[in-house]
Amino acid sequence: MVSKINQWFGIPELASEHGELVDHMLGFVHWFMLILFVGWSAYLVWVFYRYNQKRNSRADYHGVRGHATTHIEIGVVIVEAILLLGFAFPLWAKQADEYPTSPDTVKLRAVGEKFLWNFQYAGTDHMLGAMGAKYIDPGSGNPTGKDPHDPNSADDFVSPSLKLPKDRPVIIDVRSKDVIHNLALVPMRVATDATPGIHSHMWFKPVKTGTWDIICGQLCGPGHAQMKAVLEVVEQKEFDEWVKEQSENSAKKASAKLAAH
Ligand SMILES: [Cu+2]
């Protein structure tokens, strides 16, 4: 019921577990703002009527004598404090402090650049390899700077779209090669800045299969509007098969390269 107002305002589809709490909070904020908006608007109209010049040819130097406004203001402060301390802080604390540790957690790295995203998956070993700016070479198939000397990198693979399994936690390590971007996954109700030189993280659990757009949430240059990618949530079996195939291909290529050296 509380979240219904979000739908009237056209909120995008929700597809993550914690997103329900985000939407619930948004619902409260929207209702609260609607009440304030209607209340203030009615008050403004009343003031125009009650205090127009015709009715008040002489100024009143005493002003307000009642306490109603003070009580309303205190009420607004209390509601805002409840929203912040009761909803926003606990939700943020949980997302920021309690990262998933279960072995089925999907780990990947999102690397933003002007003007596209690349997603490096940990592969079947569940270990993301090291990253080094000096290894970045999109021409030879290494757009994310996988360190070829790190054994964990061998089976890591890179995809231009973000494919995820349903009902499994996902941790994304968000990086940038050039300027500040922002990986905004709207249906998951998460967004994190990709800042050059800084390792940022986000986590969530998709609970619905589907395909959505990924946008860059930070104005990053003339191609910002085209900086889109695809977010696809599939069933776990389909995801595991895809990872196995991509991972094996990548490992084969890595060993061939090592042999050639
Ligand atoms: Cu961008």
PDB file of C-alpha atoms and ligand atoms in Angstrom:
ATOM      1  CA  MET A   1       0.000   0.000   0.000  1.00  0.00           C
ATOM      2  CA  VAL A   2       2.774   2.442   1.006  1.00  0.00           C
ATOM      3  CA  SER A   3       4.720   1.692  -2.195  1.00  0.00           C
ATOM      4  CA  LYS A   4       1.645   2.126  -4.404  1.00  0.00           C
ATOM      5  CA  ILE A   5       2.441   5.817  -4.810  1.00  0.00           C
ATOM      6  CA  ASN A   6       5.765   4.881  -6.499  1.00  0.00           C
ATOM      7  CA  GLN A   7       3.807   3.168  -9.264  1.00  0.00           C
ATOM      8  CA  TRP A   8       1.634   6.236  -9.795  1.00  0.00           C
ATOM      9  CA  PHE A   9       4.853   8.205 -10.239  1.00  0.00           C
ATOM     10  CA  GLY A  10       6.162   5.610 -12.746  1.00  0.00           C
ATOM     11  CA  ILE A  11       8.996   3.970 -10.795  1.00  0.00           C
ATOM     12  CA  PRO A  12      11.005   1.444 -12.915  1.00  0.00           C
ATOM     13  CA  GLU A  13      10.511  -2.277 -12.346  1.00  0.00           C
ATOM     14  CA  LEU A  14      12.083  -3.752  -9.212  1.00  0.00           C
ATOM     15  CA  ALA A  15      14.250  -6.894  -9.487  1.00  0.00           C
ATOM     16  CA  SER A  16      16.427  -7.158  -6.363  1.00  0.00           C
ATOM     17  CA  GLU A  17      15.887  -8.482  -2.847  1.00  0.00           C
ATOM     18  CA  HIS A  18      16.870  -5.416  -0.787  1.00  0.00           C
ATOM     19  CA  GLY A  19      15.202  -3.141  -3.386  1.00  0.00           C
ATOM     20  CA  GLU A  20      11.860  -3.773  -1.708  1.00  0.00           C
ATOM     21  CA  LEU A  21      13.094  -1.878   1.369  1.00  0.00           C
ATOM     22  CA  VAL A  22      14.374   0.958  -0.839  1.00  0.00           C
ATOM     23  CA  ASP A  23      10.985   1.222  -2.542  1.00  0.00           C
ATOM     24  CA  HIS A  24       9.169   1.036   0.785  1.00  0.00           C
ATOM     25  CA  MET A  25      11.215   3.970   2.045  1.00  0.00           C
ATOM     26  CA  LEU A  26      10.672   5.841  -1.223  1.00  0.00           C
ATOM     27  CA  GLY A  27       6.933   5.254  -0.791  1.00  0.00           C
ATOM     28  CA  PHE A  28       7.028   6.901   2.651  1.00  0.00           C
ATOM     29  CA  VAL A  29       9.029   9.839   1.305  1.00  0.00           C
ATOM     30  CA  HIS A  30       6.636  10.304  -1.606  1.00  0.00           C
ATOM     31  CA  TRP A  31       3.555  10.258   0.663  1.00  0.00           C
ATOM     32  CA  PHE A  32       5.196  12.642   3.082  1.00  0.00           C
ATOM     33  CA  MET A  33       6.203  15.041   0.301  1.00  0.00           C
ATOM     34  CA  LEU A  34       2.698  14.845  -1.194  1.00  0.00           C
ATOM     35  CA  ILE A  35       1.138  15.753   2.163  1.00  0.00           C
ATOM     36  CA  LEU A  36       3.598  18.651   2.608  1.00  0.00           C
ATOM     37  CA  PHE A  37       2.982  19.849  -0.949  1.00  0.00           C
ATOM     38  CA  VAL A  38      -0.803  19.805  -0.613  1.00  0.00           C
ATOM     39  CA  GLY A  39      -0.618  21.353   2.880  1.00  0.00           C
ATOM     40  CA  TRP A  40       1.733  24.159   1.861  1.00  0.00           C
ATOM     41  CA  SER A  41      -0.236  24.882  -1.330  1.00  0.00           C
ATOM     42  CA  ALA A  42      -3.523  25.150   0.611  1.00  0.00           C
ATOM     43  CA  TYR A  43      -1.852  27.376   3.197  1.00  0.00           C
ATOM     44  CA  LEU A  44      -0.444  29.649   0.442  1.00  0.00           C
ATOM     45  CA  VAL A  45      -3.895  30.059  -1.144  1.00  0.00           C
ATOM     46  CA  TRP A  46      -5.420  30.792   2.278  1.00  0.00           C
ATOM     47  CA  VAL A  47      -2.735  33.424   2.992  1.00  0.00           C
ATOM     48  CA  PHE A  48      -3.455  35.140  -0.339  1.00  0.00           C
ATOM     49  CA  TYR A  49      -7.118  35.306   0.607  1.00  0.00           C
ATOM     50  CA  ARG A  50      -6.834  36.156   4.304  1.00  0.00           C
ATOM     51  CA  TYR A  51      -4.013  38.692   4.094  1.00  0.00           C
ATOM     52  CA  ASN A  52      -4.694  40.565   0.881  1.00  0.00           C
ATOM     53  CA  GLN A  53      -4.418  44.332   1.010  1.00  0.00           C
ATOM     54  CA  LYS A  54      -8.143  44.997   0.924  1.00  0.00           C
ATOM     55  CA  ARG A  55      -8.684  43.076   4.158  1.00  0.00           C
ATOM     56  CA  ASN A  56      -5.552  44.436   5.843  1.00  0.00           C
ATOM     57  CA  SER A  57      -5.011  48.069   5.017  1.00  0.00           C
ATOM     58  CA  ARG A  58      -2.854  48.464   8.162  1.00  0.00           C
ATOM     59  CA  ALA A  59       0.194  46.338   8.929  1.00  0.00           C
ATOM     60  CA  ASP A  60       0.120  44.071  11.991  1.00  0.00           C
ATOM     61  CA  TYR A  61       3.436  44.335  13.856  1.00  0.00           C
ATOM     62  CA  HIS A  62       2.789  41.390  16.190  1.00  0.00           C
ATOM     63  CA  GLY A  63       2.566  38.644  13.607  1.00  0.00           C
ATOM     64  CA  VAL A  64       1.711  35.053  14.592  1.00  0.00           C
ATOM     65  CA  ARG A  65       0.475  34.547  18.161  1.00  0.00           C
ATOM     66  CA  GLY A  66      -0.585  30.871  18.087  1.00  0.00           C
ATOM     67  CA  HIS A  67       1.677  27.770  18.404  1.00  0.00           C
ATOM     68  CA  ALA A  68       0.204  25.670  15.588  1.00  0.00           C
ATOM     69  CA  THR A  69       3.083  26.354  13.166  1.00  0.00           C
ATOM     70  CA  THR A  70       5.689  25.347  15.750  1.00  0.00           C
ATOM     71  CA  HIS A  71       3.871  22.073  16.372  1.00  0.00           C
ATOM     72  CA  ILE A  72       3.627  21.357  12.643  1.00  0.00           C
ATOM     73  CA  GLU A  73       7.334  22.091  12.175  1.00  0.00           C
ATOM     74  CA  ILE A  74       8.284  19.792  15.056  1.00  0.00           C
ATOM     75  CA  GLY A  75       6.038  17.130  13.527  1.00  0.00           C
ATOM     76  CA  VAL A  76       7.859  17.440  10.172  1.00  0.00           C
ATOM     77  CA  VAL A  77      11.252  17.156  11.895  1.00  0.00           C
ATOM     78  CA  ILE A  78      10.117  14.026  13.766  1.00  0.00           C
ATOM     79  CA  VAL A  79       8.861  12.333  10.580  1.00  0.00           C
ATOM     80  CA  GLU A  80      12.120  13.188   8.786  1.00  0.00           C
ATOM     81  CA  ALA A  81      14.171  11.848  11.696  1.00  0.00           C
ATOM     82  CA  ILE A  82      12.170   8.584  11.607  1.00  0.00           C
ATOM     83  CA  LEU A  83      12.782   8.258   7.847  1.00  0.00           C
ATOM     84  CA  LEU A  84      16.502   8.832   8.272  1.00  0.00           C
ATOM     85  CA  LEU A  85      17.216   6.926  11.494  1.00  0.00           C
ATOM     86  CA  GLY A  86      14.539   4.250  11.171  1.00  0.00           C
ATOM     87  CA  PHE A  87      14.766   3.444   7.464  1.00  0.00           C
ATOM     88  CA  ALA A  88      17.678   5.012   5.564  1.00  0.00           C
ATOM     89  CA  PHE A  89      20.541   4.432   8.032  1.00  0.00           C
ATOM     90  CA  PRO A  90      19.743   0.777   8.897  1.00  0.00           C
ATOM     91  CA  LEU A  91      19.276  -0.069   5.210  1.00  0.00           C
ATOM     92  CA  TRP A  92      22.545   1.619   4.256  1.00  0.00           C
ATOM     93  CA  ALA A  93      24.401   0.020   7.186  1.00  0.00           C
ATOM     94  CA  LYS A  94      23.204  -3.424   6.140  1.00  0.00           C
ATOM     95  CA  GLN A  95      24.199  -2.954   2.484  1.00  0.00           C
ATOM     96  CA  ALA A  96      27.557  -1.404   3.358  1.00  0.00           C
ATOM     97  CA  ASP A  97      28.633  -3.728   6.205  1.00  0.00           C
ATOM     98  CA  GLU A  98      27.095  -7.117   5.567  1.00  0.00           C
ATOM     99  CA  TYR A  99      28.611  -8.336   2.329  1.00  0.00           C
ATOM    100  CA  PRO A 100      27.561 -11.823   1.248  1.00  0.00           C
ATOM    101  CA  THR A 101      30.080 -14.568   2.068  1.00  0.00           C
ATOM    102  CA  SER A 102      28.261 -17.640   0.726  1.00  0.00           C
ATOM    103  CA  PRO A 103      30.280 -19.728  -1.750  1.00  0.00           C
ATOM    104  CA  ASP A 104      27.689 -19.260  -4.497  1.00  0.00           C
ATOM    105  CA  THR A 105      28.306 -15.480  -4.576  1.00  0.00           C
ATOM    106  CA  VAL A 106      28.991 -14.202  -8.088  1.00  0.00           C
ATOM    107  CA  LYS A 107      32.050 -11.948  -8.168  1.00  0.00           C
ATOM    108  CA  LEU A 108      32.875  -9.661 -11.026  1.00  0.00           C
ATOM    109  CA  ARG A 109      34.541  -6.427 -11.923  1.00  0.00           C
ATOM    110  CA  ALA A 110      32.861  -3.640 -13.887  1.00  0.00           C
ATOM    111  CA  VAL A 111      35.262  -1.347 -15.706  1.00  0.00           C
ATOM    112  CA  GLY A 112      33.937   1.906 -17.118  1.00  0.00           C
ATOM    113  CA  GLU A 113      35.611   3.957 -19.786  1.00  0.00           C
ATOM    114  CA  LYS A 114      34.618   6.677 -22.231  1.00  0.00           C
ATOM    115  CA  PHE A 115      32.011   5.492 -23.290  1.00  0.00           C
ATOM    116  CA  LEU A 116      31.336   1.871 -22.543  1.00  0.00           C
ATOM    117  CA  TRP A 117      31.326  -0.820 -19.849  1.00  0.00           C
ATOM    118  CA  ASN A 118      33.237  -4.088 -19.670  1.00  0.00           C
ATOM    119  CA  PHE A 119      32.439  -6.810 -17.160  1.00  0.00           C
ATOM    120  CA  GLN A 120      35.181  -9.185 -16.058  1.00  0.00           C
ATOM    121  CA  TYR A 121      33.900 -12.394 -14.472  1.00  0.00           C
ATOM    122  CA  ALA A 122      35.872 -14.476 -11.970  1.00  0.00           C
ATOM    123  CA  GLY A 123      35.256 -17.653 -13.986  1.00  0.00           C
ATOM    124  CA  THR A 124      34.881 -21.157 -12.561  1.00  0.00           C
ATOM    125  CA  ASP A 125      37.575 -20.643  -9.867  1.00  0.00           C
ATOM    126  CA  HIS A 126      35.471 -17.814  -8.308  1.00  0.00           C
ATOM    127  CA  MET A 127      38.654 -15.744  -7.962  1.00  0.00           C
ATOM    128  CA  LEU A 128      39.083 -12.467  -9.786  1.00  0.00           C
ATOM    129  CA  GLY A 129      42.598 -12.006 -11.078  1.00  0.00           C
ATOM    130  CA  ALA A 130      44.673  -8.914 -10.409  1.00  0.00           C
ATOM    131  CA  MET A 131      44.260  -5.870 -12.590  1.00  0.00           C
ATOM    132  CA  GLY A 132      47.010  -3.613 -13.898  1.00  0.00           C
ATOM    133  CA  ALA A 133      46.654  -0.471 -15.985  1.00  0.00           C
ATOM    134  CA  LYS A 134      49.750  -1.432 -17.981  1.00  0.00           C
ATOM    135  CA  TYR A 135      48.069  -4.615 -19.223  1.00  0.00           C
ATOM    136  CA  ILE A 136      45.096  -2.804 -20.724  1.00  0.00           C
ATOM    137  CA  ASP A 137      45.084  -3.595 -24.435  1.00  0.00           C
ATOM    138  CA  PRO A 138      41.639  -3.750 -26.058  1.00  0.00           C
ATOM    139  CA  GLY A 139      43.237  -4.665 -29.434  1.00  0.00           C
ATOM    140  CA  SER A 140      44.545  -7.977 -28.084  1.00  0.00           C
ATOM    141  CA  GLY A 141      41.364  -8.775 -26.160  1.00  0.00           C
ATOM    142  CA  ASN A 142      42.321  -7.370 -22.754  1.00  0.00           C
ATOM    143  CA  PRO A 143      40.121  -4.285 -22.254  1.00  0.00           C
ATOM    144  CA  THR A 144      40.041  -4.584 -18.448  1.00  0.00           C
ATOM    145  CA  GLY A 145      43.792  -4.962 -17.800  1.00  0.00           C
ATOM    146  CA  LYS A 146      43.824  -8.594 -16.630  1.00  0.00           C
ATOM    147  CA  ASP A 147      47.254  -9.424 -15.227  1.00  0.00           C
ATOM    148  CA  PRO A 148      48.476 -12.389 -17.340  1.00  0.00           C
ATOM    149  CA  HIS A 149      50.940 -13.440 -14.611  1.00  0.00           C
ATOM    150  CA  ASP A 150      48.249 -13.906 -11.990  1.00  0.00           C
ATOM    151  CA  PRO A 151      47.051 -17.544 -12.085  1.00  0.00           C
ATOM    152  CA  ASN A 152      43.610 -16.368 -10.968  1.00  0.00           C
ATOM    153  CA  SER A 153      43.235 -14.328 -14.169  1.00  0.00           C
ATOM    154  CA  ALA A 154      43.628 -17.244 -16.544  1.00  0.00           C
ATOM    155  CA  ASP A 155      39.977 -18.287 -16.512  1.00  0.00           C
ATOM    156  CA  ASP A 156      38.573 -14.767 -16.032  1.00  0.00           C
ATOM    157  CA  PHE A 157      36.542 -13.662 -19.013  1.00  0.00           C
ATOM    158  CA  VAL A 158      35.197 -10.314 -20.169  1.00  0.00           C
ATOM    159  CA  SER A 159      31.712  -9.566 -21.447  1.00  0.00           C
ATOM    160  CA  PRO A 160      30.250  -6.300 -22.769  1.00  0.00           C
ATOM    161  CA  SER A 161      26.926  -7.128 -21.105  1.00  0.00           C
ATOM    162  CA  LEU A 162      26.160  -7.932 -17.484  1.00  0.00           C
ATOM    163  CA  LYS A 163      24.680 -11.406 -17.236  1.00  0.00           C
ATOM    164  CA  LEU A 164      23.640 -12.596 -13.769  1.00  0.00           C
ATOM    165  CA  PRO A 165      21.852 -15.580 -12.219  1.00  0.00           C
ATOM    166  CA  LYS A 166      18.568 -15.240 -10.371  1.00  0.00           C
ATOM    167  CA  ASP A 167      18.556 -15.726  -6.561  1.00  0.00           C
ATOM    168  CA  ARG A 168      22.320 -15.584  -6.036  1.00  0.00           C
ATOM    169  CA  PRO A 169      24.178 -12.688  -4.394  1.00  0.00           C
ATOM    170  CA  VAL A 170      26.420 -10.609  -6.646  1.00  0.00           C
ATOM    171  CA  ILE A 171      29.412  -8.506  -5.618  1.00  0.00           C
ATOM    172  CA  ILE A 172      30.636  -6.025  -8.214  1.00  0.00           C
ATOM    173  CA  ASP A 173      34.003  -4.353  -7.966  1.00  0.00           C
ATOM    174  CA  VAL A 174      33.500  -1.040  -9.821  1.00  0.00           C
ATOM    175  CA  ARG A 175      36.452   0.677 -11.509  1.00  0.00           C
ATOM    176  CA  SER A 176      37.167   3.302 -14.124  1.00  0.00           C
ATOM    177  CA  LYS A 177      39.953   3.668 -16.675  1.00  0.00           C
ATOM    178  CA  ASP A 178      39.610   7.408 -17.233  1.00  0.00           C
ATOM    179  CA  VAL A 179      37.051   9.747 -15.675  1.00  0.00           C
ATOM    180  CA  ILE A 180      34.314   9.259 -13.069  1.00  0.00           C
ATOM    181  CA  HIS A 181      31.444   7.102 -14.284  1.00  0.00           C
ATOM    182  CA  ASN A 182      28.626   5.510 -12.314  1.00  0.00           C
ATOM    183  CA  LEU A 183      27.328   1.995 -12.685  1.00  0.00           C
ATOM    184  CA  ALA A 184      23.599   2.519 -12.226  1.00  0.00           C
ATOM    185  CA  LEU A 185      21.542  -0.685 -12.076  1.00  0.00           C
ATOM    186  CA  VAL A 186      18.130   0.869 -11.624  1.00  0.00           C
ATOM    187  CA  PRO A 187      16.022  -2.350 -11.367  1.00  0.00           C
ATOM    188  CA  MET A 188      18.448  -3.567  -8.660  1.00  0.00           C
ATOM    189  CA  ARG A 189      18.167  -0.238  -6.803  1.00  0.00           C
ATOM    190  CA  VAL A 190      21.956   0.145  -6.626  1.00  0.00           C
ATOM    191  CA  ALA A 191      24.423   2.602  -8.144  1.00  0.00           C
ATOM    192  CA  THR A 192      28.115   3.097  -7.439  1.00  0.00           C
ATOM    193  CA  ASP A 193      30.612   5.607  -8.757  1.00  0.00           C
ATOM    194  CA  ALA A 194      33.453   4.234 -10.859  1.00  0.00           C
ATOM    195  CA  THR A 195      36.293   6.496  -9.798  1.00  0.00           C
ATOM    196  CA  PRO A 196      39.768   6.187 -11.325  1.00  0.00           C
ATOM    197  CA  GLY A 197      42.261   4.861  -8.749  1.00  0.00           C
ATOM    198  CA  ILE A 198      39.569   3.865  -6.253  1.00  0.00           C
ATOM    199  CA  HIS A 199      38.108   0.399  -5.661  1.00  0.00           C
ATOM    200  CA  SER A 200      34.389   0.700  -5.063  1.00  0.00           C
ATOM    201  CA  HIS A 201      32.044  -2.191  -4.387  1.00  0.00           C
ATOM    202  CA  MET A 202      28.364  -2.920  -4.466  1.00  0.00           C
ATOM    203  CA  TRP A 203      26.263  -5.996  -3.838  1.00  0.00           C
ATOM    204  CA  PHE A 204      22.687  -7.116  -4.376  1.00  0.00           C
ATOM    205  CA  LYS A 205      20.654 -10.214  -5.131  1.00  0.00           C
ATOM    206  CA  PRO A 206      18.552 -10.352  -8.305  1.00  0.00           C
ATOM    207  CA  VAL A 207      15.201 -12.028  -7.682  1.00  0.00           C
ATOM    208  CA  LYS A 208      13.629 -11.756 -11.106  1.00  0.00           C
ATOM    209  CA  THR A 209      14.710 -12.814 -14.585  1.00  0.00           C
ATOM    210  CA  GLY A 210      14.595 -10.217 -17.344  1.00  0.00           C
ATOM    211  CA  THR A 211      16.535  -7.788 -19.489  1.00  0.00           C
ATOM    212  CA  TRP A 212      17.089  -4.123 -18.687  1.00  0.00           C
ATOM    213  CA  ASP A 213      19.302  -1.216 -19.703  1.00  0.00           C
ATOM    214  CA  ILE A 214      22.363  -0.262 -17.706  1.00  0.00           C
ATOM    215  CA  ILE A 215      23.075   3.450 -17.730  1.00  0.00           C
ATOM    216  CA  CYS A 216      26.017   5.572 -16.719  1.00  0.00           C
ATOM    217  CA  GLY A 217      24.762   7.629 -13.770  1.00  0.00           C
ATOM    218  CA  GLN A 218      27.453  10.267 -13.918  1.00  0.00           C
ATOM    219  CA  LEU A 219      27.748  12.898 -16.647  1.00  0.00           C
ATOM    220  CA  CYS A 220      31.135  11.822 -18.021  1.00  0.00           C
ATOM    221  CA  GLY A 221      31.594  13.471 -21.416  1.00  0.00           C
ATOM    222  CA  PRO A 222      30.058  13.929 -24.866  1.00  0.00           C
ATOM    223  CA  GLY A 223      29.268  10.203 -25.276  1.00  0.00           C
ATOM    224  CA  HIS A 224      27.626   9.859 -21.859  1.00  0.00           C
ATOM    225  CA  ALA A 225      24.147   9.331 -23.301  1.00  0.00           C
ATOM    226  CA  GLN A 226      25.388   6.401 -25.401  1.00  0.00           C
ATOM    227  CA  MET A 227      27.159   4.749 -22.470  1.00  0.00           C
ATOM    228  CA  LYS A 228      24.649   1.948 -22.157  1.00  0.00           C
ATOM    229  CA  ALA A 229      24.967  -1.776 -21.607  1.00  0.00           C
ATOM    230  CA  VAL A 230      22.558  -4.643 -21.098  1.00  0.00           C
ATOM    231  CA  LEU A 231      21.706  -6.221 -17.759  1.00  0.00           C
ATOM    232  CA  GLU A 232      20.323  -9.714 -18.123  1.00  0.00           C
ATOM    233  CA  VAL A 233      19.173 -11.939 -15.270  1.00  0.00           C
ATOM    234  CA  VAL A 234      18.790 -15.604 -16.215  1.00  0.00           C
ATOM    235  CA  GLU A 235      18.097 -18.889 -14.419  1.00  0.00           C
ATOM    236  CA  GLN A 236      21.073 -20.304 -12.507  1.00  0.00           C
ATOM    237  CA  LYS A 237      21.526 -23.306 -14.805  1.00  0.00           C
ATOM    238  CA  GLU A 238      21.777 -21.098 -17.884  1.00  0.00           C
ATOM    239  CA  PHE A 239      24.211 -18.809 -16.099  1.00  0.00           C
ATOM    240  CA  ASP A 240      26.455 -21.660 -14.909  1.00  0.00           C
ATOM    241  CA  GLU A 241      26.625 -23.142 -18.410  1.00  0.00           C
ATOM    242  CA  TRP A 242      27.517 -19.746 -19.860  1.00  0.00           C
ATOM    243  CA  VAL A 243      30.249 -19.149 -17.245  1.00  0.00           C
ATOM    244  CA  LYS A 244      31.720 -22.606 -17.791  1.00  0.00           C
ATOM    245  CA  GLU A 245      31.913 -22.132 -21.544  1.00  0.00           C
ATOM    246  CA  GLN A 246      33.340 -18.586 -21.414  1.00  0.00           C
ATOM    247  CA  SER A 247      35.753 -19.522 -18.665  1.00  0.00           C
ATOM    248  CA  GLU A 248      37.119 -22.550 -20.524  1.00  0.00           C
ATOM    249  CA  ASN A 249      37.587 -20.512 -23.708  1.00  0.00           C
ATOM    250  CA  SER A 250      39.449 -17.863 -21.781  1.00  0.00           C
ATOM    251  CA  ALA A 251      41.699 -20.375 -20.007  1.00  0.00           C
ATOM    252  CA  LYS A 252      42.534 -22.013 -23.362  1.00  0.00           C
ATOM    253  CA  LYS A 253      43.477 -18.653 -24.873  1.00  0.00           C
ATOM    254  CA  ALA A 254      45.580 -17.744 -21.839  1.00  0.00           C
ATOM    255  CA  SER A 255      47.580 -20.994 -21.943  1.00  0.00           C
ATOM    256  CA  ALA A 256      48.094 -20.656 -25.717  1.00  0.00           C
ATOM    257  CA  LYS A 257      49.460 -17.155 -25.162  1.00  0.00           C
ATOM    258  CA  LEU A 258      51.795 -18.341 -22.410  1.00  0.00           C
ATOM    259  CA  ALA A 259      53.048 -21.158 -24.642  1.00  0.00           C
ATOM    260  CA  ALA A 260      53.721 -18.716 -27.489  1.00  0.00           C
ATOM    261  CA  HIS A 261      55.989 -16.589 -25.280  1.00  0.00           C
TER     262      HIS A 261
HETATM  263 CU    CU B   1      30.113   7.414 -18.048  1.00  0.00          CU
END
